[in-house]
XYZ file of C-alpha atoms in Angstrom:
388
model
C 16.797 23.342 13.979
C 20.343 21.328 13.783
C 21.834 23.590 16.196
C 25.252 23.527 19.227
C 23.377 24.889 22.157
C 20.682 21.777 21.095
C 23.508 19.488 20.586
C 24.947 19.920 23.827
C 21.222 20.236 25.475
C 20.676 16.908 26.186
C 24.221 14.109 26.040
C 21.380 11.048 26.243
C 20.466 12.485 23.011
C 23.172 14.662 21.402
C 21.330 14.961 17.964
C 18.727 18.176 16.708
C 16.107 18.855 14.450
C 14.541 15.752 12.473
C 11.471 16.102 14.359
C 9.192 14.944 12.470
C 11.219 11.334 12.406
C 10.682 11.380 16.188
C 6.554 12.985 15.404
C 6.335 9.270 14.005
C 8.136 7.186 16.159
C 6.061 7.821 18.292
C 3.672 6.821 16.180
C 4.173 3.462 15.527
C 4.548 2.633 18.944
C 1.509 3.696 20.170
C -0.027 2.272 17.172
C 1.819 -1.481 18.318
C 0.758 -0.513 21.969
C -2.733 -0.920 21.755
C -3.497 -1.732 17.335
C -4.930 -5.230 18.957
C -7.655 -3.185 21.307
C -9.252 -1.512 17.503
C -8.744 -5.602 16.350
C -5.137 -4.883 14.789
C -2.265 -6.381 14.496
C 1.202 -5.596 15.232
C 2.823 -7.693 13.933
C 1.650 -6.242 9.908
C 1.590 -2.270 10.029
C 1.358 -0.380 6.386
C 2.500 3.758 5.950
C 1.947 5.037 2.444
C 2.476 9.229 2.548
C 2.834 10.945 -1.039
C 4.647 13.831 -1.607
C 6.366 14.917 1.085
C 4.878 12.005 2.762
C 6.132 9.361 0.389
C 10.259 11.127 0.990
C 9.689 10.094 5.001
C 8.231 7.312 4.534
C 10.713 6.098 3.470
C 13.456 7.750 4.622
C 12.222 6.207 8.317
C 13.945 2.825 6.854
C 16.117 4.195 8.093
C 16.049 5.961 11.099
C 16.956 4.684 14.469
C 14.592 2.821 16.342
C 12.216 2.697 14.234
C 12.940 -1.391 13.008
C 10.341 -3.813 13.979
C 7.627 -1.219 14.219
C 6.347 -2.073 10.685
C 6.153 -3.699 7.925
C 5.354 -2.316 4.420
C 5.218 0.924 2.956
C 3.343 2.363 -0.113
C 5.011 5.956 -1.300
C 3.593 7.930 -3.392
C 5.010 10.241 -5.535
C 8.014 10.925 -3.357
C 8.860 14.407 -4.747
C 12.985 14.703 -4.564
C 12.821 11.132 -3.748
C 14.945 9.080 -0.804
C 17.215 8.484 -3.964
C 18.203 11.798 -4.921
C 21.407 13.654 -2.126
C 19.216 17.072 -2.885
C 16.708 16.025 -0.521
C 19.271 15.484 2.589
C 21.125 18.145 5.020
C 24.077 16.895 5.990
C 25.295 18.265 9.865
C 28.043 20.812 7.959
C 24.885 22.161 6.218
C 21.957 21.964 8.705
C 25.010 23.975 11.036
C 24.775 26.255 8.356
C 21.337 26.835 7.960
C 20.140 26.704 11.606
C 22.953 28.829 12.722
C 21.691 31.072 10.175
C 17.723 31.701 11.445
C 19.106 32.408 14.412
C 21.643 34.793 13.418
C 17.697 37.083 12.097
C 15.591 36.231 14.491
C 18.998 38.208 16.449
C 19.326 34.980 19.255
C 22.812 35.023 18.509
C 24.160 37.099 21.726
C 24.099 35.318 25.076
C 25.989 32.376 26.869
C 23.636 28.558 25.289
C 20.459 28.673 27.551
C 20.111 32.685 26.200
C 20.385 31.944 23.093
C 18.026 28.664 23.442
C 15.035 30.454 25.006
C 15.416 32.975 22.567
C 14.230 31.445 20.010
C 11.346 29.524 22.166
C 10.296 32.727 22.589
C 9.976 33.614 18.331
C 6.484 34.200 17.721
C 5.883 31.839 15.410
C 4.715 34.784 12.082
C 9.006 35.038 12.730
C 9.417 32.202 12.642
C 7.310 31.955 9.587
C 8.748 34.587 7.838
C 11.771 34.190 8.583
C 11.829 30.501 6.660
C 10.219 32.392 3.948
C 9.917 28.943 1.186
C 13.457 27.986 2.496
C 13.128 23.559 1.983
C 13.491 21.671 4.806
C 15.544 19.212 4.843
C 16.025 15.451 6.508
C 19.499 15.850 8.450
C 22.162 13.549 8.291
C 23.168 13.070 12.076
C 25.031 10.528 12.236
C 22.953 8.844 14.780
C 19.898 8.651 15.089
C 19.490 9.376 11.379
C 22.429 7.785 10.504
C 22.952 7.281 7.106
C 21.811 8.592 3.937
C 18.315 5.911 3.105
C 21.003 4.572 -0.739
C 23.253 3.845 1.436
C 21.288 2.075 5.167
C 20.121 -0.232 2.406
C 23.907 -0.886 0.777
C 25.533 -1.700 3.772
C 22.045 -3.667 5.803
C 21.313 -1.472 8.136
C 17.974 -0.643 7.113
C 14.395 -2.216 7.189
C 13.233 -5.717 6.217
C 10.036 -4.127 4.878
C 8.205 -4.666 1.776
C 8.729 -1.138 -0.599
C 5.511 -0.225 -3.369
C 7.029 3.388 -4.936
C 5.740 5.192 -8.263
C 4.420 7.855 -9.116
C 1.586 9.976 -11.321
C 2.746 10.414 -15.076
C 2.552 14.081 -14.652
C 3.405 15.141 -11.594
C 5.531 17.884 -13.616
C 3.622 20.185 -15.395
C 6.218 21.173 -17.670
C 3.297 21.763 -20.627
C 1.043 22.642 -18.040
C 3.316 25.146 -16.754
C 5.876 26.314 -20.108
C 3.518 25.320 -22.838
C 5.742 27.097 -25.451
C 8.789 26.240 -24.338
C 11.894 26.324 -27.394
C 15.240 24.433 -26.379
C 16.700 27.329 -25.178
C 14.086 27.377 -22.812
C 14.200 23.580 -22.173
C 18.191 24.216 -21.412
C 17.773 26.966 -18.433
C 15.160 24.879 -16.616
C 17.325 21.644 -16.809
C 20.152 23.067 -15.805
C 18.408 24.450 -13.009
C 18.508 20.731 -11.466
C 21.383 19.779 -13.732
C 25.439 20.659 -13.435
C 26.236 21.552 -16.717
C 28.987 18.890 -17.694
C 26.180 16.708 -17.782
C 24.033 18.964 -20.380
C 25.561 18.099 -23.790
C 24.619 14.657 -22.328
C 21.485 15.186 -22.084
C 20.195 16.688 -24.637
C 22.327 13.946 -26.521
C 19.875 10.722 -25.956
C 16.912 12.722 -25.110
C 17.431 14.088 -28.657
C 16.253 17.582 -26.965
C 18.203 19.540 -29.326
C 15.657 18.943 -31.688
C 12.956 19.429 -29.611
C 10.146 21.175 -31.079
C 8.032 24.803 -29.384
C 4.775 23.553 -31.117
C 1.847 22.590 -28.712
C 1.067 19.426 -31.460
C 4.370 17.943 -31.798
C 3.994 15.510 -28.610
C 7.073 13.299 -28.966
C 9.275 15.591 -29.971
C 7.485 18.778 -28.328
C 10.185 20.748 -25.636
C 7.945 20.397 -22.790
C 7.506 17.050 -23.427
C 10.746 16.149 -23.045
C 11.564 18.366 -20.676
C 9.288 16.064 -18.229
C 10.737 13.509 -19.616
C 13.621 14.243 -18.448
C 12.158 15.401 -15.095
C 10.801 12.702 -14.375
C 13.472 10.226 -14.739
C 15.719 12.371 -12.399
C 13.316 13.165 -9.340
C 12.128 9.451 -9.417
C 11.221 6.586 -11.905
C 16.257 6.490 -11.731
C 15.677 6.879 -7.851
C 13.221 4.275 -7.677
C 15.699 2.257 -9.815
C 18.563 2.826 -7.820
C 17.286 1.800 -4.578
C 15.402 -1.082 -5.965
C 18.805 -2.177 -7.009
C 20.697 -1.646 -4.453
C 17.803 -3.705 -2.258
C 18.601 -6.419 -4.533
C 22.610 -5.829 -4.395
C 22.757 -6.349 -0.787
C 19.882 -9.496 -0.388
C 19.948 -10.690 -3.669
C 17.129 -11.934 -5.818
C 14.821 -13.155 -2.945
C 13.575 -9.711 -1.772
C 12.819 -8.727 -5.439
C 10.447 -11.268 -5.460
C 8.636 -10.595 -2.140
C 9.362 -6.910 -1.778
C 9.712 -4.722 -3.993
C 7.506 -2.663 -6.416
C 6.694 0.526 -8.987
C 3.703 1.804 -10.753
C 3.409 4.454 -12.081
C -1.026 6.085 -13.003
C -2.320 8.430 -14.877
C -5.957 9.061 -14.347
C -7.940 12.264 -16.790
C -6.980 11.099 -19.906
C -11.617 11.986 -20.192
C -10.956 14.662 -19.131
C -9.794 17.682 -21.370
C -12.224 19.252 -21.150
C -9.208 22.795 -20.970
C -5.977 23.046 -23.248
C -3.176 21.029 -21.163
C -5.523 20.600 -17.968
C -6.665 16.962 -18.516
C -3.617 15.363 -16.329
C -2.911 13.253 -14.090
C -0.296 15.895 -11.645
C 1.323 16.096 -8.478
C -1.312 14.905 -5.535
C -4.590 14.258 -8.253
C -4.702 10.280 -6.935
C -5.290 11.627 -4.106
C -9.694 11.238 -4.821
C -8.428 7.841 -6.674
C -7.402 5.907 -3.712
C -9.668 7.319 -0.994
C -12.278 6.271 -3.575
C -13.207 10.341 -2.401
C -15.244 12.722 -4.747
C -16.171 15.557 -2.447
C -11.507 16.041 -3.137
C -12.681 15.368 -7.594
C -14.468 18.017 -7.196
C -13.610 21.237 -5.442
C -10.862 20.626 -8.241
C -12.122 22.639 -9.894
C -9.753 23.118 -12.593
C -10.812 19.637 -13.935
C -14.549 20.763 -14.791
C -14.514 16.935 -14.672
C -17.239 14.741 -12.627
C -17.262 10.863 -12.170
C -19.015 8.498 -13.126
C -19.074 4.805 -13.199
C -16.256 3.707 -15.201
C -14.274 6.520 -13.395
C -15.828 4.710 -9.429
C -14.553 1.357 -11.023
C -11.442 2.628 -11.599
C -10.768 4.326 -7.668
C -12.736 0.776 -6.639
C -9.618 -1.130 -8.571
C -6.567 0.957 -6.857
C -8.314 1.086 -3.660
C -8.047 -3.373 -4.614
C -5.091 -2.767 -4.300
C -4.323 -0.633 -1.529
C -5.859 -2.513 0.212
C -4.339 -6.033 -0.599
C -0.491 -4.234 -0.184
C -1.436 -3.593 3.508
C -3.407 -6.587 4.355
C -0.092 -9.508 2.288
C 2.060 -6.647 2.358
C 2.239 -7.209 -1.764
C -0.864 -5.752 -4.220
C -2.670 -8.563 -5.969
C -1.733 -10.767 -7.786
C -1.386 -9.266 -11.368
C 1.335 -5.148 -10.940
C 4.412 -7.832 -11.183
C 7.294 -7.614 -8.944
C 10.712 -6.010 -9.840
C 13.598 -8.008 -11.681
C 16.583 -5.632 -11.703
C 17.451 -8.032 -15.518
C 14.300 -6.600 -16.993
C 12.564 -4.146 -14.987
C 8.708 -3.239 -15.350
C 6.445 -1.326 -13.613
C 3.018 -1.423 -13.153
C 1.067 1.184 -15.132
C -2.173 2.098 -13.421
C -4.930 3.210 -16.296
C -8.229 4.716 -16.495
C -7.987 4.195 -20.633
C -6.354 1.180 -20.845
C -6.651 -1.282 -17.759
C -3.619 -2.038 -15.633
C -1.524 -2.656 -17.442
C 3.163 -3.670 -16.527
C 5.966 -1.930 -18.992
C 9.569 -2.077 -19.664
C 10.996 0.452 -18.299
C 13.314 1.259 -21.841
C 15.303 4.880 -20.183
C 18.567 4.700 -19.411
C 19.426 5.800 -15.756
C 23.703 5.715 -16.320
C 23.728 9.291 -16.344
C 21.984 10.276 -12.718
C 23.165 7.204 -11.015
C 26.959 9.220 -12.187
C 25.557 12.713 -11.253
C 24.253 10.674 -7.451
C 27.331 8.982 -7.289
C 29.615 12.118 -7.338
C 27.595 14.237 -4.844
C 27.450 11.883 -2.228
C 31.071 11.431 -2.048
C 30.780 14.673 -1.863
C 28.397 15.895 0.421
C 28.804 12.717 2.593
C 31.711 12.166 2.076
C 31.657 7.903 1.803
C 34.012 6.677 -0.689
C 32.582 2.748 -1.323
C 28.893 4.173 -2.656
C 28.962 2.955 -6.095
C 25.601 2.435 -7.460
C 26.116 -0.681 -10.504
C 23.765 -2.918 -12.558
C 22.848 -6.395 -10.770
C 24.347 -8.900 -12.232
C 21.854 -10.052 -14.782
């Protein structure tokens, strides 16, 4: 929670909320202090996270007190990733959200100590019920988490790290959830996350108006086109925006050695159920950890590991181990180059190949500029492509 009463409670820590990052810092300080006892190197600590964890390990680079505690980050499918304004609260939004929770807890009567005591004595069950499905967000508080991560990078207030970011080809299961989507359905769905004024340009660019509800239409199928739109907005263009910010601030010496991106596909040979043979959100985890038992627990896929699948998993593990050891993947994985953006496509059927990033991010960059100015009040936030 981000409350006036909490902020005023400790004059030496004039903020509140963001407690998960405090926990992460405590863990990292312990690791740095004790890692030698386990044969580790405190100057070569790597972090990796998936989904919300993929978001938090990126955020950590903009958090006060995190510099020097780690060297490398792998961010897997950080949904609503760190280049997306909608993943964060400003101070006003954080106060409003927290005050609404306090009001629903009936903890608003009394002085500061009574309010805090009431909150702290609330049961877990009551808190869970009141929070419901509310999406909690990191708070840009101007103190502990002072800047939105892309702004922190642009202002030179982000940690000097190696960064690997990517996502699964079907993180967003649009066709699984909406197999018979038509054009009207498509507009309704994208309008939930994209302002109306941007819709015509996006419809035109992705040729959405000509889409088909036919399940065999492939590249013209409405749900596939919406998948591309959502993947660009929530993953690929966010990654490019962050990487370009690093390049603009630090120049080609940063890009050459420290920025890498990927796409991952893991189920092309398992279409035992229509639309199920896809690499959806979290589906890469058994391959990263080599855990067949986790894979078998995904009963709806009805797939088993064979020797080629094990080899595919081992190759992913080899890259991840090399990243942890050296700060970069194995040599065939190219670093990010803004003059010709590419990602490393990790697939079990076509090998591991680099592919060109071919879609246009200008819509999403313009949305970002506009909304960041509104939310965080920074008139110097400019997204642009690095010089070729």
